[in-house]
CSV table of C-alpha atoms in Angstrom, one decimal:
chain,number,residue,atom,x,y,z
A,1,MET,CA,44.7,29.1,-2.4
A,2,ASN,CA,42.9,32.3,-1.3
A,3,LEU,CA,39.9,32.4,1.0
A,4,LYS,CA,37.4,33.0,-1.8
A,5,SER,CA,38.6,30.0,-3.8
A,6,GLY,CA,38.6,27.8,-0.7
A,7,LEU,CA,35.1,28.8,0.1
A,8,SER,CA,33.9,28.0,-3.5
A,9,HIS,CA,35.5,24.5,-3.3
A,10,THR,CA,33.9,23.9,0.0
A,11,LEU,CA,30.5,24.9,-1.2
A,12,LEU,CA,30.9,22.8,-4.3
A,13,LEU,CA,31.9,19.8,-2.2
A,14,LEU,CA,28.9,20.4,0.1
A,15,ALA,CA,26.5,20.6,-2.9
A,16,ILE,CA,27.9,17.3,-4.4
A,17,LEU,CA,27.5,15.6,-1.0
A,18,SER,CA,24.0,16.9,-0.6
A,19,VAL,CA,23.0,15.5,-4.1
A,20,ILE,CA,24.6,12.1,-3.3
A,21,SER,CA,22.9,11.9,0.1
A,22,PHE,CA,19.5,12.9,-1.3
A,23,ASN,CA,19.8,10.2,-4.0
A,24,TYR,CA,20.8,7.6,-1.5
A,25,VAL,CA,17.8,8.5,0.8
A,26,GLN,CA,15.5,8.4,-2.2
A,27,ALA,CA,16.8,5.0,-3.1
A,28,GLN,CA,16.2,3.8,0.4
A,29,ASN,CA,12.6,5.1,0.4
A,30,ASP,CA,11.8,3.6,-3.0
A,31,LEU,CA,10.1,0.3,-2.5
A,32,PRO,CA,10.9,-2.6,-4.8
A,33,ASP,CA,7.9,-2.4,-7.0
A,34,SER,CA,7.6,-6.2,-7.8
A,35,LEU,CA,7.8,-7.2,-4.2
A,36,VAL,CA,5.1,-4.7,-3.1
A,37,LYS,CA,2.8,-5.6,-5.9
A,38,LYS,CA,3.1,-9.3,-5.1
A,39,MET,CA,2.4,-8.5,-1.4
A,40,LEU,CA,-0.7,-6.4,-2.4
A,41,ARG,CA,-1.9,-9.1,-4.7
A,42,ASP,CA,-1.5,-11.8,-2.0
A,43,PHE,CA,-3.3,-9.6,0.5
A,44,TYR,CA,-6.3,-8.9,-1.8
A,45,THR,CA,-6.5,-12.5,-2.9
A,46,SER,CA,-6.6,-13.8,0.7
A,47,TYR,CA,-8.7,-10.9,2.0
A,48,MET,CA,-11.4,-11.2,-0.7
A,49,LYS,CA,-11.6,-14.9,-0.3
A,50,GLN,CA,-11.9,-14.7,3.5
A,51,PHE,CA,-14.4,-11.8,3.3
A,52,THR,CA,-16.9,-14.2,1.7
A,53,ASP,CA,-16.3,-17.0,4.2
A,54,LEU,CA,-19.0,-17.0,6.8
A,55,SER,CA,-17.9,-20.2,8.5
A,56,PRO,CA,-17.1,-20.3,12.2
A,57,GLY,CA,-13.7,-18.6,13.0
A,58,HIS,CA,-13.8,-16.4,9.9
A,59,GLU,CA,-13.4,-13.2,12.0
A,60,GLN,CA,-10.2,-14.6,13.5
A,61,LYS,CA,-8.8,-15.5,10.1
A,62,THR,CA,-9.6,-12.0,8.8
A,63,LYS,CA,-7.7,-10.5,11.8
A,64,GLU,CA,-4.7,-12.8,11.0
A,65,ILE,CA,-4.7,-11.6,7.4
A,66,LEU,CA,-4.8,-7.9,8.5
A,67,LYS,CA,-2.0,-8.6,11.1
A,68,LYS,CA,0.2,-10.1,8.4
A,69,TYR,CA,-0.3,-7.4,5.8
A,70,CYS,CA,-1.1,-4.2,7.7
A,71,THR,CA,0.6,-2.0,10.3
A,72,ALA,CA,-0.8,-2.0,13.9
A,73,GLY,CA,-1.8,1.7,13.5
A,74,LEU,CA,-3.9,0.9,10.4
A,75,ILE,CA,-5.6,-2.0,12.0
A,76,LYS,CA,-6.7,0.3,14.9
A,77,LYS,CA,-8.1,2.8,12.3
A,78,ILE,CA,-10.1,0.2,10.3
A,79,PRO,CA,-13.4,0.4,12.4
A,80,LYS,CA,-13.5,4.2,12.1
A,81,LEU,CA,-12.8,4.0,8.4
A,82,ALA,CA,-15.5,1.4,7.9
A,83,ASP,CA,-18.0,3.5,9.9
A,84,LYS,CA,-17.1,6.7,7.9
A,85,THR,CA,-17.7,5.1,4.5
A,86,ASP,CA,-20.2,2.5,5.5
A,87,SER,CA,-18.1,0.0,3.6
A,88,ASP,CA,-15.0,-2.1,4.0
A,89,PRO,CA,-12.0,0.3,3.5
A,90,PHE,CA,-10.0,-2.2,1.4
A,91,LEU,CA,-12.8,-3.1,-0.9
A,92,MET,CA,-14.9,0.1,-0.9
A,93,ALA,CA,-17.9,-2.2,-0.8
A,94,GLN,CA,-20.1,-4.0,1.7
A,95,ASP,CA,-19.5,-7.4,0.3
A,96,SER,CA,-17.0,-9.2,-1.9
A,97,ASP,CA,-16.6,-12.0,-4.3
A,98,SER,CA,-13.4,-14.0,-4.7
A,99,SER,CA,-13.8,-13.8,-8.5
A,100,TRP,CA,-13.1,-10.1,-8.3
A,101,THR,CA,-9.4,-11.0,-7.8
A,102,LYS,CA,-9.2,-11.9,-11.5
A,103,SER,CA,-9.6,-8.3,-12.4
A,104,LEU,CA,-7.2,-6.9,-9.8
A,105,VAL,CA,-4.9,-4.2,-11.2
A,106,ILE,CA,-2.1,-2.8,-9.0
A,107,LYS,CA,-0.1,0.2,-10.0
A,108,LYS,CA,2.5,2.3,-8.3
A,109,ASP,CA,1.6,6.0,-8.0
A,110,LEU,CA,4.5,7.7,-9.8
A,111,LYS,CA,3.9,11.0,-8.0
A,112,LYS,CA,3.7,9.8,-4.4
A,113,SER,CA,6.4,7.7,-2.8
A,114,GLY,CA,5.0,4.4,-1.3
A,115,VAL,CA,1.5,4.9,-2.7
A,116,TYR,CA,-0.1,2.2,-4.8
A,117,VAL,CA,-3.5,2.2,-6.5
A,118,VAL,CA,-5.5,-1.0,-6.5
A,119,SER,CA,-8.5,-1.4,-8.7
A,120,TYR,CA,-10.9,-4.2,-9.6
A,121,HIS,CA,-14.0,-4.9,-11.4
A,122,ASP,CA,-16.9,-5.7,-9.1
A,123,ASP,CA,-19.0,-7.6,-11.7
A,124,SER,CA,-22.0,-5.4,-11.1
A,125,GLU,CA,-24.5,-4.4,-13.8
A,126,ALA,CA,-22.8,-1.0,-14.0
A,127,LYS,CA,-19.5,-2.6,-14.9
A,128,THR,CA,-17.7,-0.2,-12.6
A,129,PHE,CA,-14.1,-0.4,-11.4
A,130,VAL,CA,-13.5,0.2,-7.7
A,131,ILE,CA,-10.3,2.2,-7.0
A,132,ILE,CA,-8.4,2.1,-3.7
A,133,HIS,CA,-5.2,4.0,-2.7
A,134,LEU,CA,-2.8,2.3,-0.3
A,135,LEU,CA,0.3,3.6,1.4
A,136,VAL,CA,2.9,0.9,1.8
A,137,VAL,CA,5.9,1.1,4.2
A,138,ARG,CA,8.8,-1.1,5.0
A,139,GLN,CA,9.0,-2.5,8.5
A,140,LYS,CA,11.9,-4.6,9.3
A,141,GLU,CA,12.1,-7.1,6.5
A,142,SER,CA,8.6,-6.9,5.2
A,143,TYR,CA,6.3,-4.4,3.5
A,144,LEU,CA,3.0,-3.5,5.1
A,145,ILE,CA,-0.1,-1.4,4.2
A,146,SER,CA,-0.1,1.6,6.6
A,147,ASP,CA,-3.0,3.6,5.2
A,148,VAL,CA,-6.0,3.2,2.9
A,149,TRP,CA,-8.2,5.7,1.2
């Protein structure tokens, strides 16, 4: 085998390994869609229900929901996000109604890894749909919301 032929084989082998490695990393980064959608539905169902609860201790219950479904970094950002938009960042509204969960639609953004789009009907006269983008990451054995916009 001459030097040129050996170099070609080496480059071919490196190219094949690169493609295999890239596909493996992509598979690791892809989140199981059904598990993430279930987590997001569970989050929104409990969050919307708790948002309307004004009984004593409701703030602590809301913090527990956020801790269960969101990263610590996002939880720290929530007050700034709320001030910036003058609304709750997960609802894009100042109030909520647990009946809104009936119209929840959760879709994976096919162009951006880990991004999900949540929408719901707010039952207003305008019949508008509220749209929220969420970044979901895997931490240990669970999936958490790490950003919202």
